[in-house]
Short mmCIF file of C-alpha atoms in Angstrom, two decimals:
data_model
loop_
_atom_site.label_atom_id
_atom_site.label_comp_id
_atom_site.label_asym_id
_atom_site.label_seq_id
_atom_site.Cartn_x
_atom_site.Cartn_y
_atom_site.Cartn_z
CA MET A 18 50.63 -71.14 -167.29
CA GLY A 19 53.88 -70.03 -168.90
CA VAL A 20 54.13 -66.19 -168.88
CA TRP A 21 56.86 -63.90 -170.15
CA GLN A 22 57.09 -60.53 -168.52
CA VAL A 23 57.94 -58.27 -171.52
CA PRO A 24 59.40 -54.76 -171.06
CA SER A 25 57.60 -52.20 -173.17
CA ASP A 26 60.75 -51.24 -174.98
CA LEU A 27 61.52 -54.88 -175.87
CA LEU A 28 57.97 -55.28 -177.34
CA ALA A 29 58.44 -52.04 -179.26
CA ARG A 30 61.62 -53.51 -180.84
CA SER A 31 60.17 -56.88 -181.57
CA ARG A 32 59.89 -58.11 -185.13
CA PHE A 33 58.66 -60.89 -187.38
CA ALA A 34 61.25 -63.01 -189.19
CA VAL A 35 61.49 -65.89 -191.56
CA SER A 36 63.80 -68.66 -190.42
CA PRO A 37 64.93 -71.51 -192.68
CA MET A 38 66.05 -73.49 -189.61
CA VAL A 39 62.61 -73.18 -187.97
CA ASP A 40 60.94 -74.49 -191.03
CA THR A 41 63.51 -77.34 -191.23
CA VAL A 42 62.67 -78.28 -187.64
CA ALA A 43 59.00 -78.17 -188.48
CA ALA A 44 59.68 -80.44 -191.51
CA LEU A 45 61.69 -82.85 -189.29
CA HIS A 46 58.74 -83.10 -186.83
CA ALA A 47 56.36 -83.63 -189.72
CA LEU A 48 58.52 -86.43 -191.02
CA TYR A 49 58.69 -88.05 -187.63
CA HIS A 50 55.21 -87.44 -186.37
CA PRO A 51 52.66 -85.85 -188.79
CA ARG A 52 49.43 -84.68 -187.16
CA THR A 53 47.50 -82.95 -189.85
CA PRO A 54 46.27 -84.05 -193.32
CA TRP A 55 48.56 -81.39 -194.81
CA GLN A 56 51.61 -82.82 -193.03
CA ARG A 57 50.71 -86.41 -193.89
CA ALA A 58 50.28 -85.53 -197.55
CA TRP A 59 53.66 -83.67 -197.63
CA ARG A 60 55.39 -86.50 -195.75
CA GLU A 61 54.38 -89.03 -198.33
CA ARG A 62 56.56 -87.40 -200.88
CA HIS A 63 59.70 -87.69 -198.68
CA ILE A 64 59.15 -90.57 -196.24
CA GLU A 65 60.93 -93.31 -198.21
CA ALA A 66 64.11 -91.31 -198.64
CA PHE A 67 63.83 -90.34 -194.94
CA ARG A 68 63.56 -93.92 -193.89
CA ARG A 69 66.56 -94.88 -195.90
CA MET A 70 68.61 -92.12 -194.37
CA LEU A 71 67.62 -93.23 -190.82
CA ALA A 72 68.40 -96.88 -191.56
CA ALA A 73 72.01 -95.83 -192.27
CA ARG A 74 72.29 -93.57 -189.20
CA PRO A 75 71.49 -95.25 -185.89
CA VAL A 76 72.29 -92.00 -183.94
CA ALA A 77 69.72 -90.12 -185.93
CA ARG A 78 67.14 -92.83 -185.23
CA ALA A 79 67.73 -92.46 -181.50
CA LEU A 80 67.75 -88.70 -181.64
CA LEU A 81 64.19 -88.35 -182.89
CA PRO A 82 62.17 -89.89 -180.03
CA ALA A 83 64.62 -88.27 -177.53
CA SER A 84 64.20 -84.78 -179.10
CA PHE A 85 60.44 -84.46 -179.39
CA ASN A 86 58.26 -84.67 -176.30
CA PRO A 87 54.52 -84.17 -176.96
CA ARG A 88 54.75 -80.79 -175.17
CA TRP A 89 58.42 -79.89 -175.54
CA THR A 90 61.14 -79.89 -178.19
CA ALA A 91 64.82 -80.15 -177.24
CA ASP A 92 66.46 -76.70 -176.95
CA PHE A 93 69.18 -77.38 -179.42
CA LEU A 94 66.43 -77.45 -182.09
CA THR A 95 64.87 -74.15 -180.82
CA ILE A 96 67.57 -71.54 -181.00
CA ALA A 97 66.19 -68.15 -181.74
CA PRO A 98 67.26 -66.51 -185.04
CA ALA A 99 70.28 -64.22 -184.44
CA SER A 100 69.63 -61.85 -187.37
CA PRO A 101 66.58 -60.26 -189.17
CA GLU A 102 67.34 -62.36 -192.35
CA PRO A 103 68.96 -65.55 -191.24
CA THR A 104 70.35 -68.10 -193.71
CA PHE A 105 70.36 -71.82 -193.21
CA PRO A 106 74.13 -72.13 -193.07
CA ALA A 107 74.32 -69.41 -190.45
CA GLU A 108 71.64 -71.00 -188.34
CA LEU A 109 73.11 -74.47 -188.71
CA ALA A 110 76.44 -73.02 -187.52
CA SER A 111 74.82 -71.97 -184.28
CA VAL A 112 73.82 -75.59 -183.68
CA ALA A 113 77.28 -76.85 -184.73
CA ARG A 114 78.84 -74.65 -181.94
CA LEU A 115 77.09 -76.70 -179.27
CA SER A 116 79.00 -79.44 -177.46
CA ASP A 117 77.90 -83.03 -177.26
CA GLU A 118 77.29 -82.65 -173.60
CA GLN A 119 75.10 -79.57 -174.08
CA ILE A 120 72.96 -81.58 -176.55
CA ARG A 121 72.70 -84.48 -174.06
CA THR A 122 71.63 -82.04 -171.34
CA ASP A 123 68.90 -80.74 -173.57
CA LEU A 124 67.74 -84.24 -174.40
CA ARG A 125 67.57 -85.18 -170.69
CA VAL A 126 65.31 -82.13 -170.00
CA THR A 127 63.04 -83.03 -172.92
CA ARG A 128 62.70 -86.67 -171.94
CA PRO A 129 63.94 -87.32 -168.33
CA ALA A 130 64.97 -90.94 -168.88
CA PRO A 131 68.22 -92.74 -169.57
CA LEU A 132 69.58 -91.85 -173.04
CA ALA A 133 70.06 -94.61 -175.60
CA ALA A 134 73.58 -95.87 -175.89
CA GLU A 135 73.87 -94.30 -179.39
CA LEU A 136 73.51 -90.88 -177.86
CA LEU A 137 76.38 -91.29 -175.42
CA ALA A 138 79.17 -91.58 -177.89
CA ASP A 139 81.37 -88.75 -179.14
CA GLY A 140 80.39 -86.76 -182.24
CA LEU A 141 76.70 -86.27 -181.20
CA ALA A 142 76.65 -82.59 -182.30
CA ASP A 143 78.02 -83.62 -185.73
CA GLN A 144 75.18 -86.10 -186.07
CA VAL A 145 72.61 -83.44 -185.19
CA VAL A 146 74.04 -81.11 -187.81
CA GLU A 147 74.06 -83.83 -190.47
CA LEU A 148 70.41 -84.73 -189.70
CA LEU A 149 69.27 -81.07 -190.01
CA ALA A 150 71.35 -80.56 -193.20
CA TRP A 151 69.80 -83.67 -194.71
CA VAL A 152 66.22 -82.55 -193.93
CA TRP A 153 66.88 -79.05 -195.35
CA THR A 154 68.70 -80.26 -198.48
CA HIS A 155 66.29 -83.04 -199.32
CA THR A 156 62.87 -81.72 -198.25
CA VAL A 157 62.81 -78.04 -197.56
CA GLU A 158 65.38 -76.34 -199.83
CA PRO A 159 63.83 -77.60 -203.11
CA GLU A 160 60.45 -76.02 -202.23
CA TRP A 161 61.89 -73.08 -200.19
CA PRO A 162 60.80 -70.35 -202.69
CA GLU A 163 57.16 -71.37 -202.29
CA ARG A 164 57.56 -71.83 -198.55
CA GLU A 165 59.23 -68.50 -198.09
CA ARG A 166 56.50 -66.77 -200.16
CA ARG A 167 53.78 -68.19 -197.86
CA LEU A 168 55.67 -67.14 -194.69
CA ARG A 169 56.30 -63.63 -195.95
CA ALA A 170 52.75 -63.29 -196.98
CA ASP A 171 51.70 -64.13 -193.43
CA ILE A 172 54.09 -61.49 -192.06
CA VAL A 173 52.54 -58.92 -194.32
CA ALA A 174 49.12 -59.70 -193.01
CA ARG A 175 50.31 -59.68 -189.36
CA THR A 176 52.00 -56.34 -189.87
CA ALA A 177 48.80 -54.92 -191.26
CA ALA A 178 46.85 -56.25 -188.25
CA LEU A 179 49.45 -54.71 -185.93
CA SER A 180 48.89 -51.27 -187.45
CA THR A 181 45.14 -51.44 -186.81
CA GLY A 182 44.68 -53.59 -183.75
CA GLY A 183 48.01 -53.38 -181.86
CA TRP A 184 49.75 -56.40 -180.42
CA ALA A 185 46.66 -57.67 -178.68
CA GLY A 186 44.99 -58.08 -182.01
CA VAL A 187 48.02 -59.85 -183.49
CA PHE A 188 48.31 -62.33 -180.54
CA ALA A 189 44.56 -63.07 -180.65
CA ASP A 190 45.06 -65.61 -183.47
CA LEU A 191 48.80 -66.13 -183.52
CA ASN A 192 48.79 -69.33 -181.40
CA ARG A 193 45.88 -70.91 -179.55
CA ASP A 194 47.79 -70.98 -176.23
CA MET A 195 49.24 -67.52 -176.67
CA ARG A 196 47.54 -64.44 -175.13
CA TRP A 197 48.35 -60.89 -174.37
CA LEU A 198 47.33 -60.51 -170.69
CA GLY A 199 48.14 -56.82 -170.26
CA ASP A 200 50.63 -55.15 -167.88
CA GLY A 201 53.53 -56.49 -170.11
CA ARG A 202 52.50 -60.16 -169.61
CA LEU A 203 52.61 -62.40 -172.57
CA GLN A 204 51.18 -65.94 -172.11
CA ILE A 205 53.25 -68.25 -174.26
CA ASN A 206 51.59 -71.62 -173.37
CA ASP A 207 49.42 -73.25 -170.71
CA TYR A 208 52.35 -75.02 -168.86
CA PRO A 209 52.46 -74.65 -165.11
CA GLU A 210 55.77 -72.69 -165.11
CA PRO A 211 56.69 -69.59 -163.04
CA PRO A 212 56.70 -66.26 -164.94
CA LEU A 213 59.96 -65.40 -166.67
CA SER A 214 61.28 -61.81 -166.80
CA LEU A 215 62.77 -60.74 -170.16
CA ASP A 216 64.44 -57.68 -168.65
CA GLU A 217 67.87 -58.79 -169.94
CA ALA A 218 66.59 -59.70 -173.39
CA GLU A 219 67.86 -57.88 -176.45
CA GLN A 220 65.57 -59.44 -179.00
CA LEU A 221 61.92 -60.73 -179.22
CA VAL A 222 61.02 -62.32 -182.53
CA PHE A 223 57.85 -64.02 -183.94
CA VAL A 224 58.43 -66.67 -186.62
CA PRO A 225 55.83 -68.12 -188.90
CA ALA A 226 56.31 -71.76 -189.95
CA HIS A 227 54.71 -74.68 -191.70
CA CYS A 228 53.65 -76.34 -188.47
CA ARG A 229 50.49 -77.48 -186.62
CA ARG A 230 51.31 -75.69 -183.32
CA GLY A 231 54.03 -73.32 -182.41
CA TRP A 232 56.86 -73.50 -179.91
CA VAL A 233 59.30 -71.28 -178.01
CA VAL A 234 62.67 -70.38 -179.40
CA TRP A 235 65.44 -68.79 -177.24
CA ASP A 236 69.05 -68.30 -176.47
CA VAL A 237 68.74 -67.34 -172.82
CA PRO A 238 69.10 -64.69 -171.59
CA THR A 239 69.31 -62.39 -174.64
CA ARG A 240 67.10 -63.74 -177.42
CA PHE A 241 63.50 -64.98 -177.23
CA GLY A 242 60.83 -65.75 -179.71
CA MET A 243 57.65 -67.64 -180.61
CA VAL A 244 57.09 -69.87 -183.60
CA TYR A 245 53.44 -69.94 -184.85
CA PRO A 246 51.52 -71.68 -187.65
CA ALA A 247 51.62 -69.52 -190.78
CA ARG A 248 48.32 -68.62 -192.42
CA GLY A 249 47.64 -70.22 -195.73
CA ILE A 250 49.40 -73.59 -195.20
CA LEU A 251 46.16 -75.26 -194.71
CA VAL A 252 44.09 -73.21 -197.09
CA ASP A 253 41.56 -75.22 -199.13
CA PRO A 254 43.04 -75.16 -202.64
CA THR A 255 39.52 -75.25 -204.22
CA SER A 256 38.13 -71.92 -205.26
CA PRO A 257 35.49 -70.35 -202.93
CA ALA A 258 33.98 -68.48 -205.90
CA PRO A 259 30.35 -69.15 -206.77
CA ASP A 260 29.90 -70.90 -210.15
CA GLY A 261 27.86 -68.09 -211.54
CA LEU A 262 30.60 -65.61 -210.88
CA ALA A 263 33.23 -67.83 -212.39
CA ARG A 264 31.20 -68.04 -215.58
CA LEU A 265 30.80 -64.32 -215.65
CA ILE A 266 34.36 -63.13 -215.09
CA GLY A 267 36.48 -66.26 -215.39
CA ALA A 268 37.44 -68.86 -212.84
CA ASN A 269 40.79 -67.38 -211.75
CA ARG A 270 39.53 -63.87 -211.47
CA ALA A 271 36.48 -65.03 -209.54
CA ASN A 272 38.74 -67.13 -207.23
CA ILE A 273 40.84 -64.07 -206.44
CA LEU A 274 37.81 -61.75 -205.84
CA ALA A 275 36.14 -64.41 -203.57
CA ARG A 276 39.28 -64.49 -201.29
CA LEU A 277 39.50 -60.84 -200.78
CA ASP A 278 37.04 -60.53 -198.03
CA ALA A 279 40.10 -59.47 -195.91
CA PRO A 280 43.11 -57.53 -197.24
CA LEU A 281 45.64 -59.76 -198.98
CA SER A 282 48.84 -59.03 -200.90
CA THR A 283 49.81 -60.44 -204.28
CA SER A 284 52.26 -62.80 -202.54
CA GLN A 285 49.47 -64.05 -200.25
CA LEU A 286 47.16 -64.53 -203.29
CA MET A 287 49.84 -66.47 -205.09
CA ALA A 288 50.21 -68.80 -202.08
CA VAL A 289 46.46 -69.49 -201.76
CA THR A 290 45.57 -69.68 -205.43
CA GLY A 291 48.67 -71.31 -206.87
CA LEU A 292 48.72 -68.74 -209.70
CA SER A 293 51.87 -66.95 -210.86
CA LEU A 294 52.82 -63.40 -209.82
CA GLY A 295 52.06 -62.11 -213.37
CA THR A 296 48.71 -63.85 -213.52
CA VAL A 297 47.63 -62.50 -210.13
CA SER A 298 48.79 -59.02 -211.05
CA ASP A 299 46.98 -59.06 -214.35
CA HIS A 300 43.64 -60.17 -212.70
CA LEU A 301 43.99 -57.54 -209.89
CA ARG A 302 44.47 -54.85 -212.44
CA VAL A 303 41.24 -55.75 -214.26
CA LEU A 304 39.34 -56.06 -210.96
CA LEU A 305 40.77 -52.57 -209.88
CA ASP A 306 39.74 -51.02 -213.24
CA ALA A 307 36.25 -52.45 -212.78
CA GLY A 308 35.97 -51.06 -209.23
CA ALA A 309 35.59 -54.43 -207.69
CA VAL A 310 38.73 -54.12 -205.48
CA SER A 311 40.66 -51.41 -203.77
CA LYS A 312 44.27 -51.29 -202.65
CA ARG A 313 46.70 -49.62 -200.28
CA ARG A 314 50.35 -49.96 -199.48
CA SER A 315 51.47 -51.56 -196.24
CA GLY A 316 55.30 -51.35 -195.93
CA ARG A 317 56.86 -52.99 -199.01
CA GLU A 318 53.59 -54.77 -199.95
CA VAL A 319 50.31 -53.63 -201.48
CA LEU A 320 47.09 -55.05 -199.99
CA TYR A 321 43.93 -55.56 -201.91
CA TRP A 322 40.35 -56.09 -200.69
CA ARG A 323 36.85 -56.18 -202.01
CA THR A 324 34.85 -53.02 -202.54
CA PRO A 325 31.07 -53.02 -202.00
CA LEU A 326 30.71 -53.67 -205.77
CA GLY A 327 33.04 -56.69 -205.43
CA ALA A 328 31.21 -58.02 -202.37
CA ALA A 329 27.88 -57.77 -204.26
CA LEU A 330 29.33 -59.68 -207.21
CA VAL A 331 30.47 -62.47 -204.90
CA ALA A 332 27.18 -62.50 -202.94
CA GLY A 333 25.18 -62.53 -206.17
CA GLY A 334 27.26 -65.11 -207.99
#
């Protein structure tokens, strides 16, 4: 299995981050090879424009099958974020600094077979940049406020879990192949690779994304990270509230109360209910005044959860 040997001081400095580039790569993969109902439904909105773009760009068409192996993604698509709050232009600039030959080297590692003729010409790096810019501009950027809200809501929940259960608790459901093994050993996947020491690393980052499974991001030897599926992207949009409770206190308020079996922030509730910030806040205020929910601050967010009264209302609804 793939294991990183993580020094204790590096783990203490590790952080969560939102990366527009990571979500763009996730979107590119979903356009190319959707695996879940959520990805397929999202892809339907963009696939015709994506196909027209590929029809006009033979290099981009050749890049896709060469860049995505079922168990690996080409390294030029998996550069770790360099800052706590990266922007897409800054992350795209990191890709633009790569040479054509570096990209070809990454492609040969991903799929060890002769490269298509289109990938051997000059200007390959420019073609990669144009492909990523197209995916960002046409599919991710228009919905980025909602995407970012879901990603940051996930980070709030992970941070709360870290404060109560430590890193072992966070890793328990971060990624199905990821485990904290103790003694500074972090299992990152089930690949038969030798352990990798992160003694020279300056950064370890964990990045939520709209993806089915996560992947490694790195800029060896100084920056390392893991991408993982964000909570809430596959949440059932239908309300889990009992019909009787909805008739008693209203459908939206019942929906919010039914989802608070675990602490959630207002931004998380916005993501899973589709309600606006003002609507969520108004309903939470009423539920607080009624004693059905409690709250506490976690960093910059306030988390809400059901009280025994709230739990009894949901159970009896």
